[in-house]
mmCIF file of C-alpha atoms in Angstrom:
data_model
loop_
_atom_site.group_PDB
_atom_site.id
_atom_site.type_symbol
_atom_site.label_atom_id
_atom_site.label_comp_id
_atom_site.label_asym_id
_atom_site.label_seq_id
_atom_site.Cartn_x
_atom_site.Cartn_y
_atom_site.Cartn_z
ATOM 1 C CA UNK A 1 17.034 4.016 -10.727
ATOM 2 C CA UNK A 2 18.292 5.808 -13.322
ATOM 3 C CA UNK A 3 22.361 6.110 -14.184
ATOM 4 C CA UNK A 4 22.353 9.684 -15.834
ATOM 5 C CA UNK A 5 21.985 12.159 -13.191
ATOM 6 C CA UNK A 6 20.531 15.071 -15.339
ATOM 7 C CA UNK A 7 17.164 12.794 -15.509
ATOM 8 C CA UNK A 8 17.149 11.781 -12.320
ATOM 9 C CA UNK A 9 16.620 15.584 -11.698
ATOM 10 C CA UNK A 10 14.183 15.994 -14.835
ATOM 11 C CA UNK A 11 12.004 13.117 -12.755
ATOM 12 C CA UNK A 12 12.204 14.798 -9.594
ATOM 13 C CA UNK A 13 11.141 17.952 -11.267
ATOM 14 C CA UNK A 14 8.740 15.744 -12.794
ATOM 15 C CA UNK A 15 6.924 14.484 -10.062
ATOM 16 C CA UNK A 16 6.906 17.333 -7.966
ATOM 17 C CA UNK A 17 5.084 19.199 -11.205
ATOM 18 C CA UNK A 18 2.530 16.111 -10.993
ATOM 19 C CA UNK A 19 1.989 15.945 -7.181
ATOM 20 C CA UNK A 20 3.380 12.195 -7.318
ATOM 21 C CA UNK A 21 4.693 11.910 -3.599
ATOM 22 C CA UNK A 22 4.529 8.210 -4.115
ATOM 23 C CA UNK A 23 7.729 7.786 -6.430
ATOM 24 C CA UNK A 24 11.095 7.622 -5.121
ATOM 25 C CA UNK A 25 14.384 8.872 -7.611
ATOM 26 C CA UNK A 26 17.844 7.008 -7.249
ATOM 27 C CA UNK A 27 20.707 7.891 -9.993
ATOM 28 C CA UNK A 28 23.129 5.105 -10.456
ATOM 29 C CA UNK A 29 23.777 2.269 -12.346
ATOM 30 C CA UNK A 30 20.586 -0.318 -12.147
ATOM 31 C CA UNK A 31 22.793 -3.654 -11.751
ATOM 32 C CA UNK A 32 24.343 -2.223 -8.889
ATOM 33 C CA UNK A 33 21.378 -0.191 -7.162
ATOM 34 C CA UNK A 34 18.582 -2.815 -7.795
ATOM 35 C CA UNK A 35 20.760 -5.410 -6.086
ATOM 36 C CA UNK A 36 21.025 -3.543 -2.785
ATOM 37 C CA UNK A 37 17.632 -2.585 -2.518
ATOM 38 C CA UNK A 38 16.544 -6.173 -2.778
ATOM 39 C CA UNK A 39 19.094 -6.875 0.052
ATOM 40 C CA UNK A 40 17.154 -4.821 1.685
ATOM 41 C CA UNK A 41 13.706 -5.958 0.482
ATOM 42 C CA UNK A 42 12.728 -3.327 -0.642
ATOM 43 C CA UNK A 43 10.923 -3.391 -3.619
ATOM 44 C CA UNK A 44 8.669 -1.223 -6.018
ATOM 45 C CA UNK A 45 5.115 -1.465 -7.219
ATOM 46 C CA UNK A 46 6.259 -1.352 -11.194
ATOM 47 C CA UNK A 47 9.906 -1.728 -12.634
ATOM 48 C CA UNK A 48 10.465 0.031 -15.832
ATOM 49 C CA UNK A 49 13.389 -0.889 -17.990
ATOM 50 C CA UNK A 50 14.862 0.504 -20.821
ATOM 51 C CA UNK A 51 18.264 -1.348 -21.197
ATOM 52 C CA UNK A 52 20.853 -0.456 -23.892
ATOM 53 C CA UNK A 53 21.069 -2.905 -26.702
ATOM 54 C CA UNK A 54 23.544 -5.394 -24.720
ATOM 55 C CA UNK A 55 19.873 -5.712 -22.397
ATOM 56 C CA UNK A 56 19.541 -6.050 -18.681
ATOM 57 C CA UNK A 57 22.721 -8.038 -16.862
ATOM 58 C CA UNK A 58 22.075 -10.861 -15.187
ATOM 59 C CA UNK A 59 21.885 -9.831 -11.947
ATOM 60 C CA UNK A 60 19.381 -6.928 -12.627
ATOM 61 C CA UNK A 61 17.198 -9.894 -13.611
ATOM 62 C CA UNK A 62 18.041 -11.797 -11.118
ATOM 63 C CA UNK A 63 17.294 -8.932 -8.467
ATOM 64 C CA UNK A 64 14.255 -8.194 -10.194
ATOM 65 C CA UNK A 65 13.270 -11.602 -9.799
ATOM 66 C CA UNK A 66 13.883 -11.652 -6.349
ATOM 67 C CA UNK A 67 11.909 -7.946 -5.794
ATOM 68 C CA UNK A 68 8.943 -9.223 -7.602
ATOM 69 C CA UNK A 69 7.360 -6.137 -8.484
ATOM 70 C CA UNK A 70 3.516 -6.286 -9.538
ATOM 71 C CA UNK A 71 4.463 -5.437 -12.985
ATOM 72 C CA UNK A 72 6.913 -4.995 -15.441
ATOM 73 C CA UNK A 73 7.325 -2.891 -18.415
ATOM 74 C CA UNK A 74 9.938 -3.390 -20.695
ATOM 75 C CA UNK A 75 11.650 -0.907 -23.266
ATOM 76 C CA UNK A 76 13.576 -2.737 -26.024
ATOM 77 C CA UNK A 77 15.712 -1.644 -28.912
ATOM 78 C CA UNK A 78 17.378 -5.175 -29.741
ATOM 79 C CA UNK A 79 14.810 -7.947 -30.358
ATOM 80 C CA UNK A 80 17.313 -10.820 -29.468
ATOM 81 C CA UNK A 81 18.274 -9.336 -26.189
ATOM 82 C CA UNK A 82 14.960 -8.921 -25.446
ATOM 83 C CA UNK A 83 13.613 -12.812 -26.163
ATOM 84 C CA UNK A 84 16.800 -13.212 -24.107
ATOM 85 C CA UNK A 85 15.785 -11.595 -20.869
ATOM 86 C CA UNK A 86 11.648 -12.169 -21.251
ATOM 87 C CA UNK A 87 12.815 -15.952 -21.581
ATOM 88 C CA UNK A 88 14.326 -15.549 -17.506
ATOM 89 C CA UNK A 89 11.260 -13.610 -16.354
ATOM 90 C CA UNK A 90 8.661 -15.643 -17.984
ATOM 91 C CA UNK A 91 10.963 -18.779 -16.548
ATOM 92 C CA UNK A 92 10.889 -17.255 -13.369
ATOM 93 C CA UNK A 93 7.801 -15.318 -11.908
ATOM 94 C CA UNK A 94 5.967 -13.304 -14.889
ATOM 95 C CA UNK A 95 3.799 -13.955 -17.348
ATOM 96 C CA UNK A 96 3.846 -11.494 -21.143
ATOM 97 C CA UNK A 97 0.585 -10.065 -21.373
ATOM 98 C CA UNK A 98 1.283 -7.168 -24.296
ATOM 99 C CA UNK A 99 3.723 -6.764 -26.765
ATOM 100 C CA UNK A 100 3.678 -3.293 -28.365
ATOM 101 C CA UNK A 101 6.418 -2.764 -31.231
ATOM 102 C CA UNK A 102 6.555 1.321 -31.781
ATOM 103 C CA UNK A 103 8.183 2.455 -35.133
ATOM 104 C CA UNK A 104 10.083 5.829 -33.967
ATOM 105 C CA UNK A 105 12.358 5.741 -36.718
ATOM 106 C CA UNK A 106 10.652 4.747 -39.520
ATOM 107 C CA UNK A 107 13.397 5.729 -41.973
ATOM 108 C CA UNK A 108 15.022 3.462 -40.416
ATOM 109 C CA UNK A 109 15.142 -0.946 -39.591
ATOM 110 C CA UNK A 110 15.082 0.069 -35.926
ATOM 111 C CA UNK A 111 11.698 -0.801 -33.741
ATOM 112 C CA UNK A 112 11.535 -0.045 -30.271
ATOM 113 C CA UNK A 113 9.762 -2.868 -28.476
ATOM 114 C CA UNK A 114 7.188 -2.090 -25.340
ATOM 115 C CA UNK A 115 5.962 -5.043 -23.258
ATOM 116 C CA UNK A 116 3.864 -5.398 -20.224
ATOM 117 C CA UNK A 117 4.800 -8.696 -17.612
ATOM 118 C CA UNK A 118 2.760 -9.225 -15.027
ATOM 119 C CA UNK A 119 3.598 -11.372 -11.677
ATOM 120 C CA UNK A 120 1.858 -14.541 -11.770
#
């Protein structure tokens, strides 16, 4: 799920390139896709988010939560909003198993922020 169409196509692209037949593309806004597709239990393998700094709304989370993908990877720019939303899905059903911080801007304060959850 992906809200900028231009990458949903990239992805598609993507996968086709790769022979991945086992990934499925949606473009449109994750609080408002993710939700519906839980309605509909249907869920994913791995959910990969890379929020903007404001991080994931609460009902992303909450669908997420109710989804329960295998695994989780999380994208960060924003350290706070980060603790913020690992602090629901380690509450609810993950566990943190690896935090990677990645300096892409190094002229720069900004660190991205990688982490791995994994159900429990």
């Amino acid at each position: 799920v992906e809200s900028y169409p231009p990458a949903v196509a990239d992805a598609v692209r993507n996968a086709k390139i790769n022979a991945a037949d086992n990934c499925r593309f949606i473009a449109g806004a994750a609080e408002q896709i993710l939700p519906q597709l839980a309605s509909r239990e249907q869920a994913a393998d791995v959910a990969v988010l890379d929020p903007p700094r404001a991080g994931c709304a609460k009902i992303l989370l909450d669908s997420l939560l109710a989804t329960l993908p295998e695994r989780i990877i999380y994208v960060s720019c924003d350290p706070a909003t980060l603790a913020r939303d690992l602090r629901v899905l380690c509450a609810g059903a993950y566990s943190l198993c690896l935090v990677q911080p990645v300096d892409m801007f190094p002229q720069t304060c900004h660190v991205e922020t990688v982490c791995l959850l994994v159900r429990k």
